[in-house]
PDB file of C-alpha atoms and ligand atoms in Angstrom:
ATOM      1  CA  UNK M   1       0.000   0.000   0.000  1.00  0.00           C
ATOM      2  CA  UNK M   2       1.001   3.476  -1.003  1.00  0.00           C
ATOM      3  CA  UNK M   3       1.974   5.538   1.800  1.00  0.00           C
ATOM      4  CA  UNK M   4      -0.590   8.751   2.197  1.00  0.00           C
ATOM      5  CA  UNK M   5       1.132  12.309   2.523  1.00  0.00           C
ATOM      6  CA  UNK M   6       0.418  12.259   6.330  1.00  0.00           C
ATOM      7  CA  UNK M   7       2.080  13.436   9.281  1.00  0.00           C
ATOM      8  CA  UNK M   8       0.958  13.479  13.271  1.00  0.00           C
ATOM      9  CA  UNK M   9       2.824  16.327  14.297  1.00  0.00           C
ATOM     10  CA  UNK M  10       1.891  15.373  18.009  1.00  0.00           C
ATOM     11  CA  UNK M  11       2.122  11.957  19.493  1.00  0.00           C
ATOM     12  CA  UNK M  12       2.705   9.998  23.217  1.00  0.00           C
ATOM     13  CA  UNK M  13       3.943   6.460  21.967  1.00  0.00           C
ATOM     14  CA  UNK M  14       6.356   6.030  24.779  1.00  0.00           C
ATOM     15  CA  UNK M  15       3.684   5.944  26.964  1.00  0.00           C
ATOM     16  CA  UNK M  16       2.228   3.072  29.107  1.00  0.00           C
ATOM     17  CA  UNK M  17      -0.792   2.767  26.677  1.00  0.00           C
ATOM     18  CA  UNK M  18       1.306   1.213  24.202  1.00  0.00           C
ATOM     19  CA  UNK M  19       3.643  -1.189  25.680  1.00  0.00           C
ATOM     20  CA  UNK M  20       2.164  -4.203  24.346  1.00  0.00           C
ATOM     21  CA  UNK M  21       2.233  -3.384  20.923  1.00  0.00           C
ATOM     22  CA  UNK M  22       4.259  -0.215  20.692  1.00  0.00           C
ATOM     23  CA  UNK M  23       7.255  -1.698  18.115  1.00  0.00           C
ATOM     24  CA  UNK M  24       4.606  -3.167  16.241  1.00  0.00           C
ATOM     25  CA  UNK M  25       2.106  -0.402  15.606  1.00  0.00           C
ATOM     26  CA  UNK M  26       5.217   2.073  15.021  1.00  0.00           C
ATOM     27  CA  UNK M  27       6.180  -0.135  12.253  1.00  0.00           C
ATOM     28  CA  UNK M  28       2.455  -0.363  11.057  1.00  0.00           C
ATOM     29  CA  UNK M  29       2.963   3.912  10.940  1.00  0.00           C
ATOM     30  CA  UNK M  30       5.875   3.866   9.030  1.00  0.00           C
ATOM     31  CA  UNK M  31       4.239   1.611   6.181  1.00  0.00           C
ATOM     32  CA  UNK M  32       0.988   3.789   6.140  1.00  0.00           C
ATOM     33  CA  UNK M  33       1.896   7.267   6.403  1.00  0.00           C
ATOM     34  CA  UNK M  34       5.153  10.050   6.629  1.00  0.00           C
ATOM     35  CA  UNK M  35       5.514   9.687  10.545  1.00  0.00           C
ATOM     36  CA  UNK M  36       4.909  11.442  13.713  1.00  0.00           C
ATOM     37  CA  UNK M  37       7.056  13.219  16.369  1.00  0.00           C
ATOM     38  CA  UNK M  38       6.703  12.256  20.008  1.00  0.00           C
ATOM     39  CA  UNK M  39       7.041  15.097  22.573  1.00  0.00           C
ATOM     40  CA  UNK M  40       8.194  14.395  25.621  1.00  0.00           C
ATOM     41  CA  UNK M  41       6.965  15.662  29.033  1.00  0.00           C
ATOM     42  CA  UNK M  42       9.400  15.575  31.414  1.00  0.00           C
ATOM     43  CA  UNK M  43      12.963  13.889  31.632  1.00  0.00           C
ATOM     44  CA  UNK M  44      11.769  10.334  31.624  1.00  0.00           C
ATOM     45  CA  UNK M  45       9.144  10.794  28.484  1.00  0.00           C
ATOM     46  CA  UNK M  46      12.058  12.775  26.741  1.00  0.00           C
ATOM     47  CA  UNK M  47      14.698  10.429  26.931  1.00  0.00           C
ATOM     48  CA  UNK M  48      12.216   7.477  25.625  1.00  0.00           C
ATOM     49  CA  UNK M  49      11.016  10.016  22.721  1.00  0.00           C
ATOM     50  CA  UNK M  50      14.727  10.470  22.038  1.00  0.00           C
ATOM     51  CA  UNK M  51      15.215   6.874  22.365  1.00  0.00           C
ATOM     52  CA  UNK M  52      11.731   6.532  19.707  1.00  0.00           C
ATOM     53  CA  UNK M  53      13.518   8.748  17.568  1.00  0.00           C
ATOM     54  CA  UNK M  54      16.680   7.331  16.886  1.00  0.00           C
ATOM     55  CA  UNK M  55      15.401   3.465  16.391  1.00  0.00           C
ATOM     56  CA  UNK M  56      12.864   4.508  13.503  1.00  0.00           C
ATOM     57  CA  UNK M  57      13.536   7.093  10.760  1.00  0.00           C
ATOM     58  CA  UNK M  58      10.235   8.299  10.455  1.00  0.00           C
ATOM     59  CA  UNK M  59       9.571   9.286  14.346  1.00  0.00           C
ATOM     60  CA  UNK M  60      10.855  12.330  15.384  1.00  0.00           C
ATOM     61  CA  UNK M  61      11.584  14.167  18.996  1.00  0.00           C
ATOM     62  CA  UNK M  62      10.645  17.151  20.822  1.00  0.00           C
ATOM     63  CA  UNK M  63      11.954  17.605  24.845  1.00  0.00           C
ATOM     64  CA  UNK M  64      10.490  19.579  27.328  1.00  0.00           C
ATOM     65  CA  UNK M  65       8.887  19.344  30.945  1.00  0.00           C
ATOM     66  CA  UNK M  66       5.065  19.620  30.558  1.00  0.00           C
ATOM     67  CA  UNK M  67       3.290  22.057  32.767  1.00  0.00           C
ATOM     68  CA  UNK M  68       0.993  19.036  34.806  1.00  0.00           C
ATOM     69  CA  UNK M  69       4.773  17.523  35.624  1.00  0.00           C
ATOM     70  CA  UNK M  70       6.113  20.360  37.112  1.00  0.00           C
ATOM     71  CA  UNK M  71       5.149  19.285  40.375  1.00  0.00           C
ATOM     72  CA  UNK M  72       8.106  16.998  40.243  1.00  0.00           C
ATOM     73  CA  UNK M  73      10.678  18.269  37.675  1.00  0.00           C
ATOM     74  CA  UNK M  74      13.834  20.008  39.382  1.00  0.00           C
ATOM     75  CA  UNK M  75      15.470  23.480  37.902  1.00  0.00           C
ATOM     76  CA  UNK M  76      18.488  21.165  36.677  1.00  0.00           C
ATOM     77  CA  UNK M  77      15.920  19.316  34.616  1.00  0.00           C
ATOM     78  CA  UNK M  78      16.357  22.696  32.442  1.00  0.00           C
ATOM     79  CA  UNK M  79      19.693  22.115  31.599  1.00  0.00           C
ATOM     80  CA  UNK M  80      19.381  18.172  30.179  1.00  0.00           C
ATOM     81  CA  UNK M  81      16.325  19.272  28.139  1.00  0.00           C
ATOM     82  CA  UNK M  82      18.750  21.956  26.772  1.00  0.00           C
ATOM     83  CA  UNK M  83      21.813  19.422  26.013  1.00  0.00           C
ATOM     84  CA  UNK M  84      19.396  16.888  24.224  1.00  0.00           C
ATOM     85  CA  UNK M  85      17.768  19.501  22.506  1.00  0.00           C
ATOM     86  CA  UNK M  86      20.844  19.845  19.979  1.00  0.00           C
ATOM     87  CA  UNK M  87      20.406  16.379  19.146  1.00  0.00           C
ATOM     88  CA  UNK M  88      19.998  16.081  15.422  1.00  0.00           C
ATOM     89  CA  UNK M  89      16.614  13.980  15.965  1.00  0.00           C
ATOM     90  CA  UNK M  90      15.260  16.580  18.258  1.00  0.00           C
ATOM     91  CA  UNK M  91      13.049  19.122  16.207  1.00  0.00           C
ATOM     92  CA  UNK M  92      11.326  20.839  18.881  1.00  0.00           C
ATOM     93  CA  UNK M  93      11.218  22.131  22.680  1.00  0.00           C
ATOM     94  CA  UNK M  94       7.857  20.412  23.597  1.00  0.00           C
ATOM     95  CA  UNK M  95       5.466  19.719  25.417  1.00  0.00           C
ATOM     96  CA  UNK M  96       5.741  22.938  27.375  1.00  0.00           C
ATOM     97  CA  UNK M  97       2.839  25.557  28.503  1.00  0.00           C
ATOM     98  CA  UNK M  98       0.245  26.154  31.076  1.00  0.00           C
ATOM     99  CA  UNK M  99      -2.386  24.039  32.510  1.00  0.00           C
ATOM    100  CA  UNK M 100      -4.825  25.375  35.015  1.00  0.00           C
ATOM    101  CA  UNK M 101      -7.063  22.063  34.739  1.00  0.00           C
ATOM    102  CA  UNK M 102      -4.555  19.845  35.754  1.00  0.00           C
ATOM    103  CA  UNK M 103      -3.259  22.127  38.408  1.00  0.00           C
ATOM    104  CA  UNK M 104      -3.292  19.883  41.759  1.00  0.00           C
ATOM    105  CA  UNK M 105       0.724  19.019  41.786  1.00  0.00           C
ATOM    106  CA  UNK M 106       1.512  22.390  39.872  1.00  0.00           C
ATOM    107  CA  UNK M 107       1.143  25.912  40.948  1.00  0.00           C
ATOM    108  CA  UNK M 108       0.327  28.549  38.337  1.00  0.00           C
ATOM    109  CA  UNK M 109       3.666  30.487  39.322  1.00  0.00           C
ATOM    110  CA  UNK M 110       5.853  27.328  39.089  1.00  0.00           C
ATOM    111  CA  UNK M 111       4.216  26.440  35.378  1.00  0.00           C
ATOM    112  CA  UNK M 112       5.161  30.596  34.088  1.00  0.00           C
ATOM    113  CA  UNK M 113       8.411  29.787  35.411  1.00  0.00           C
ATOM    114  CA  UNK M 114       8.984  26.577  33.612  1.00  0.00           C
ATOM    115  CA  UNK M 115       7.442  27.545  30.794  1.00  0.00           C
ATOM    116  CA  UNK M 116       9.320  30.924  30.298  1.00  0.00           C
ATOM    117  CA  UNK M 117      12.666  29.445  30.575  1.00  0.00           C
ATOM    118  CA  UNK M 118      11.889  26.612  28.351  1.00  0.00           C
ATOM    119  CA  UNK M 119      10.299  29.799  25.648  1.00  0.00           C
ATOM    120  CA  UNK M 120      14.255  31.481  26.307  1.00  0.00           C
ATOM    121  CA  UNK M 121      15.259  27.884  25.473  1.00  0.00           C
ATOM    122  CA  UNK M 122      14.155  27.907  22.347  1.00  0.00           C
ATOM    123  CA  UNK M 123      15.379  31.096  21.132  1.00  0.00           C
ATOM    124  CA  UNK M 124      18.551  30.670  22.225  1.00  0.00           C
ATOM    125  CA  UNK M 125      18.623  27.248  20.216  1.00  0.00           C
ATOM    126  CA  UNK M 126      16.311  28.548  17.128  1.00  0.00           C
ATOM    127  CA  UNK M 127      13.796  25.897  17.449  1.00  0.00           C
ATOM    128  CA  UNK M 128      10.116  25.646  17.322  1.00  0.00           C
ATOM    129  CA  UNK M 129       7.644  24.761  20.784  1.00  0.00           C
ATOM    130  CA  UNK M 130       4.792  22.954  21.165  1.00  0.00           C
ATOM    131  CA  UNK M 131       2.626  24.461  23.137  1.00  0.00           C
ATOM    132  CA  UNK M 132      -0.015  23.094  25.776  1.00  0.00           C
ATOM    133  CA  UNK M 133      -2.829  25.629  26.968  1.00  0.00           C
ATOM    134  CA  UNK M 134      -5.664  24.231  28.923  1.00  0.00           C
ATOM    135  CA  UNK M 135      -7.994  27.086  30.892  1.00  0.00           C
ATOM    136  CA  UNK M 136      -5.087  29.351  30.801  1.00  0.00           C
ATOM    137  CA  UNK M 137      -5.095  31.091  27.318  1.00  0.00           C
ATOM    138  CA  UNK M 138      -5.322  34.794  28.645  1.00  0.00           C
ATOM    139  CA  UNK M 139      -2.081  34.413  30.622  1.00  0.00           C
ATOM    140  CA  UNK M 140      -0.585  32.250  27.947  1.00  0.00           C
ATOM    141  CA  UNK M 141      -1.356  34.927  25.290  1.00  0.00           C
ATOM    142  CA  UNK M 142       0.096  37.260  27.864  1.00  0.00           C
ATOM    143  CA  UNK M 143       3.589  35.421  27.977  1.00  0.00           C
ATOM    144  CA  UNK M 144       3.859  34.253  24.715  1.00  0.00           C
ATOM    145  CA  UNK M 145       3.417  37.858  23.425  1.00  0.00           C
ATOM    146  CA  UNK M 146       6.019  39.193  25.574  1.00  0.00           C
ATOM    147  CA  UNK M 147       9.152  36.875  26.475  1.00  0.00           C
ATOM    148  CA  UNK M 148       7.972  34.444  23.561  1.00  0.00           C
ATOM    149  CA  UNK M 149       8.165  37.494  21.066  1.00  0.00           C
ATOM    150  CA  UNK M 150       9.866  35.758  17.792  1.00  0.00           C
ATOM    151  CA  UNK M 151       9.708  32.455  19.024  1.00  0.00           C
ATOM    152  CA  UNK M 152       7.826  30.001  16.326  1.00  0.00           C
ATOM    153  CA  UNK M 153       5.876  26.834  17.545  1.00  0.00           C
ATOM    154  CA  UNK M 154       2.394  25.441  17.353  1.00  0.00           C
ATOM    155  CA  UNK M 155      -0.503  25.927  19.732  1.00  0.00           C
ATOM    156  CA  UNK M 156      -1.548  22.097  20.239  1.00  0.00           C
ATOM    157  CA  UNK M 157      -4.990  20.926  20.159  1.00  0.00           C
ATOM    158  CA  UNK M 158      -5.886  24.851  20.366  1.00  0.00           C
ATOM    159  CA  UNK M 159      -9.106  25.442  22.410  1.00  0.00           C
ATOM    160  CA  UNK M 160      -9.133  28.896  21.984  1.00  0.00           C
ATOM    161  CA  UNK M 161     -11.387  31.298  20.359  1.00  0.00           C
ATOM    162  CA  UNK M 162     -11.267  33.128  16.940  1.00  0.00           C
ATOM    163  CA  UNK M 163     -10.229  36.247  18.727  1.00  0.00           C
ATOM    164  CA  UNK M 164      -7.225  35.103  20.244  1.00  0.00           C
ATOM    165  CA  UNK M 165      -6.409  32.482  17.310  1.00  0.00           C
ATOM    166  CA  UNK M 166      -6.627  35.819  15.342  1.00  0.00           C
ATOM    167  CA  UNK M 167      -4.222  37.511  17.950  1.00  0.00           C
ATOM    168  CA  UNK M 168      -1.753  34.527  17.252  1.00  0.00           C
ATOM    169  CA  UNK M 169      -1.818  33.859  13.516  1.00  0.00           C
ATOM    170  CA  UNK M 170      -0.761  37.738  13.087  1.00  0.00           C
ATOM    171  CA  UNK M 171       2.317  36.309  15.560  1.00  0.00           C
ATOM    172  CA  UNK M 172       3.584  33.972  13.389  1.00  0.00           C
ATOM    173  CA  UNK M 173       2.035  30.993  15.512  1.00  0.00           C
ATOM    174  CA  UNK M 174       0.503  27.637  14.064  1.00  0.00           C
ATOM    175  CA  UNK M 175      -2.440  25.663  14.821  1.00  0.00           C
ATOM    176  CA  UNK M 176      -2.785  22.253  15.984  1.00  0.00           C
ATOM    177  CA  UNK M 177      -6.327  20.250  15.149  1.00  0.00           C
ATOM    178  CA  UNK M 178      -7.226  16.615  16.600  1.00  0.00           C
ATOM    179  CA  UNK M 179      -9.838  14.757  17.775  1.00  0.00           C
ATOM    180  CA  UNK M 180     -11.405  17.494  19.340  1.00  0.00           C
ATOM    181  CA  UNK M 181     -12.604  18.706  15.384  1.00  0.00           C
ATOM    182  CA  UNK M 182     -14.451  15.166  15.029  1.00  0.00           C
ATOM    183  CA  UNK M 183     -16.172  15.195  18.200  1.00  0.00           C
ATOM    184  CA  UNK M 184     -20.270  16.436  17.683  1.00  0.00           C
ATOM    185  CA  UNK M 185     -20.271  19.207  20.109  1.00  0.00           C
ATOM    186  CA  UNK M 186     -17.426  21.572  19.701  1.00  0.00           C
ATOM    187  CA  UNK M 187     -18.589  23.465  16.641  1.00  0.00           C
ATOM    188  CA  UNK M 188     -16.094  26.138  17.947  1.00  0.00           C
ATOM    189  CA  UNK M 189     -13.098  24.174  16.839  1.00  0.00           C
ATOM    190  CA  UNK M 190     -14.700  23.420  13.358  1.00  0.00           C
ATOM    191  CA  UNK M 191     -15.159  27.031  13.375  1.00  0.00           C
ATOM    192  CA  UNK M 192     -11.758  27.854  13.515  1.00  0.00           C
ATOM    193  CA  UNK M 193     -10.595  24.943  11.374  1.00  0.00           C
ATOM    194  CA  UNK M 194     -12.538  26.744   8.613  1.00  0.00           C
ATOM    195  CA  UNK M 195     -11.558  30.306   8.678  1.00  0.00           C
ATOM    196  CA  UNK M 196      -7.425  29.036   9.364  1.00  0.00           C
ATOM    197  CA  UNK M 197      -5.085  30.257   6.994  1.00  0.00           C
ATOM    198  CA  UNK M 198      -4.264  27.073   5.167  1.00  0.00           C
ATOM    199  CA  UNK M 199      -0.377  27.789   5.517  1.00  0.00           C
ATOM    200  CA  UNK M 200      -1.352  27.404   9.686  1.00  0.00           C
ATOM    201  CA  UNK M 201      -2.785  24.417  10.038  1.00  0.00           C
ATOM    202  CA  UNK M 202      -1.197  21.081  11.597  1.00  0.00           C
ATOM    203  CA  UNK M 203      -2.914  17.831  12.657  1.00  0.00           C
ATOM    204  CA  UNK M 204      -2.189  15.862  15.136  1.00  0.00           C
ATOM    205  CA  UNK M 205      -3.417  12.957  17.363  1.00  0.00           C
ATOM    206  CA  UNK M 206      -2.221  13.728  20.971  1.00  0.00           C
ATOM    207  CA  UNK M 207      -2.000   9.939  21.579  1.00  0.00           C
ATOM    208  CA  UNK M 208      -3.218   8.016  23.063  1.00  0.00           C
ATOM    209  CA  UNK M 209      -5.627  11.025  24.059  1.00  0.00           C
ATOM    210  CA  UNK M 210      -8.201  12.470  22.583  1.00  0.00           C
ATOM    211  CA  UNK M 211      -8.959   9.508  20.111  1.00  0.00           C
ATOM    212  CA  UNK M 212     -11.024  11.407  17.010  1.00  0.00           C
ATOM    213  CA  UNK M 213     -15.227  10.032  16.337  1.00  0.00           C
ATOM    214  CA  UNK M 214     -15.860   7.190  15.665  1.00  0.00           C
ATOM    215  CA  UNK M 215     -13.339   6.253  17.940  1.00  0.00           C
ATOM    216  CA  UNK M 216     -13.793   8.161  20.545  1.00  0.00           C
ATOM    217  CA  UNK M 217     -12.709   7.050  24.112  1.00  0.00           C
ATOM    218  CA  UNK M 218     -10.750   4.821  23.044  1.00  0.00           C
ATOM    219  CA  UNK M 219      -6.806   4.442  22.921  1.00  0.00           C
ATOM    220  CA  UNK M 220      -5.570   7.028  20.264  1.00  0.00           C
ATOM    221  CA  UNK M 221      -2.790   6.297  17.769  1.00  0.00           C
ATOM    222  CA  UNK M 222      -1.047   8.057  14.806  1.00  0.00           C
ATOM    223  CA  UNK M 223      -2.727   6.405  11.858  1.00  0.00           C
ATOM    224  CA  UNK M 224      -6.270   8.250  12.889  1.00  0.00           C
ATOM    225  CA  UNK M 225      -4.413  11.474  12.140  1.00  0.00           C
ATOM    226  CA  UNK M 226      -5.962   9.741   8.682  1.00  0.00           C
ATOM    227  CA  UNK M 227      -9.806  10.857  10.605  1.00  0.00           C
ATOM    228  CA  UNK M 228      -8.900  14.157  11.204  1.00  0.00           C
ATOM    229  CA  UNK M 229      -7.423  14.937   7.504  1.00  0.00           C
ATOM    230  CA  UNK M 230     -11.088  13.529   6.418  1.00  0.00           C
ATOM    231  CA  UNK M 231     -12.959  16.500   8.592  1.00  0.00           C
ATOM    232  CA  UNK M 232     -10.503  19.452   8.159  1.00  0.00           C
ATOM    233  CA  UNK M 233     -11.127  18.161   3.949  1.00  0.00           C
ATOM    234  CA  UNK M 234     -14.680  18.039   4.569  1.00  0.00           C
ATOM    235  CA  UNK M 235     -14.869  21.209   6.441  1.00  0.00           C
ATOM    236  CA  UNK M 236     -12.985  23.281   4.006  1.00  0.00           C
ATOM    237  CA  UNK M 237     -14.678  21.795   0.631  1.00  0.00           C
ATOM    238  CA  UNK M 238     -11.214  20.608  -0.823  1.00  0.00           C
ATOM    239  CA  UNK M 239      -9.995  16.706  -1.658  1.00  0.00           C
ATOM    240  CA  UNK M 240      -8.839  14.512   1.365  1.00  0.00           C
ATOM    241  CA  UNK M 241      -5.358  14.051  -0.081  1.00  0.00           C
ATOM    242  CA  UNK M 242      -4.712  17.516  -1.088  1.00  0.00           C
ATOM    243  CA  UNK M 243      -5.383  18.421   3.000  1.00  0.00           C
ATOM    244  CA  UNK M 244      -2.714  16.220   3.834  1.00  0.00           C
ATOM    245  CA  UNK M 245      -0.414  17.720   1.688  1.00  0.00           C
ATOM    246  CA  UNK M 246      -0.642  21.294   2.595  1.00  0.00           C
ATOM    247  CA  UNK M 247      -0.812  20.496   6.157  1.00  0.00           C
ATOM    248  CA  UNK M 248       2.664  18.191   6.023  1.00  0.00           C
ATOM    249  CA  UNK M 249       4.193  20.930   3.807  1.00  0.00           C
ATOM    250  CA  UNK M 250       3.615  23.215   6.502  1.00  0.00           C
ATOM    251  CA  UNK M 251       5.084  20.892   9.775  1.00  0.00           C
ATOM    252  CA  UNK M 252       8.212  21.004   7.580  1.00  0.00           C
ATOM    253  CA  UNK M 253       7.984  24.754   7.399  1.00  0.00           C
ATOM    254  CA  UNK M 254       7.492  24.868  11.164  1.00  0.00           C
ATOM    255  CA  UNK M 255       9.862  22.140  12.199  1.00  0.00           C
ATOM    256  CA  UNK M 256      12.851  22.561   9.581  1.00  0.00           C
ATOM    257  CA  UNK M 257      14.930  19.582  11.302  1.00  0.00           C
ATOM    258  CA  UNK M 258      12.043  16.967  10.516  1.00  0.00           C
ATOM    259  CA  UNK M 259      13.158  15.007   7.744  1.00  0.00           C
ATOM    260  CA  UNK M 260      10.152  13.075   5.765  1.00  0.00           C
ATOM    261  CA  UNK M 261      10.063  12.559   2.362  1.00  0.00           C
ATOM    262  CA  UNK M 262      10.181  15.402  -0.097  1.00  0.00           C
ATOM    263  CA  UNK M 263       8.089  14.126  -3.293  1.00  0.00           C
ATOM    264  CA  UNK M 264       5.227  13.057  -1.204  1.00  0.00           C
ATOM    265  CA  UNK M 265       4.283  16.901  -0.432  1.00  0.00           C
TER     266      UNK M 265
HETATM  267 ZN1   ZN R 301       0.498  15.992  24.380  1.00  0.00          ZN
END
């Protein structure tokens, strides 16, 4: 079977959710579609997405200490994101942000901290983030606008509205769409996924979260980034492979260390 011009630009395979099948299913990706890259979310997760990334071609890294792990990352955590963020499979500092859900273990002032240096990071390094807002988009708006000014990176499975998504396409920033555009409720996100620039637009899975209708609730996994491609298409009156396309072309753009293949986009 012909591989389809698709790319998950946001993926959890080192987690627990896949350990039975994990080599397996990765191999399954590789045959079916361009890849994925696997941020990781604190040291642990971003040594095993580094570890992902250099046993398979087509899976890539990102390294950073997620805002709902704070509670037990250490300031020196900082600097071994920062040395394994030059590695040549590493294409991102990810998944970093604000989460004032998931709060319990991590106070707000802890996460701006984290997620400031991690934004200072990534400019001194000139590479992309990947950024996690949950119930905290006026303060993330807030920071990114100010000691993020001219960093790049894509706001993941963005829950925001068109005002602020408005706010953030004029700063450069790029959209991520999952599961969250299949699921009947949240016309919002469809919304959004409809007025997008096409040059913004990612997809992504967020595996094994977030699994996209008619899947939902179930374990996620990269080839359903194949679900999402079908709604954005639908959405936006265009073909289903031509979606793909233009939304790979423009993770390369983002993330100039991935390397997938050239003619299938
Ligand atoms: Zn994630």
């Amino acid at each position: 079977m012909d591989r389809l011009p698709l790319f998950d630009t946001h993926a959890h395979l080192d987690t627990e959710e896949f350990a039975a099948d994990r080599d397996s299913l990765i191999r399954e990706i590789g045959e079916s579609m361009l890849g994925f890259i696997n941020p990781g979310c604190d040291v642990e997760s971003s040594r095993a997405a580094l570890k992902l990334a250099h046993t398979y071609p087509f899976v890539f890294a990102a390294v950073g200490l997620h805002p709902e792990d704070i509670g037990h990352c250490r300031r020196e955590d900082l600097q071994v994101i920062e040395a394994w963020a030059r590695d040549e499979r590493v294409v991102a500092i990810g998944e970093i942000g604000l989460d004032y859900y998931n709060d319990e273990e991590s106070p707000h002032e802890d996460q701006r901290f984290y997620l400031v240096e991690q934004l200072k990071m990534a400019r001194r390094l000139d590479l992309p983030v990947i950024i996690h807002d949950r119930e905290a988009h006026a303060d993330m708006m807030d920071i990114l606008l100010s000691e993020g000014k001219g960093v790049r990176g894509v706001l993941h499975c963005f829950s925001g509205d068109w005002a602020m998504a408005e706010t953030m396409l004029e700063a450069g920033w790029y959209f991520g769409f999952g599961g969250t555009s299949t699921f009947k409720n949240d016309h919002g996100v469809r919304e959004i996924l409809k007025k997008m620039p096409q040059d913004r637009i990612l997809f992504e899975t967020d595996s094994p979260y977030m699994a996209p209708v008619p899947f939902r609730g179930r374990r996620n996994n990269p080839l359903l980034t194949a679900r999402v491609a079908e709604k954005a298409a639908e959405v936006r009156g265009i073909p289903v492979e031509t979606m793909m396309a233009i939304a790979t072309k423009n993770s390369k753009i983002l993330f100039p260390k991935l390397k997938i293949d050239e003619k299938m986009v």
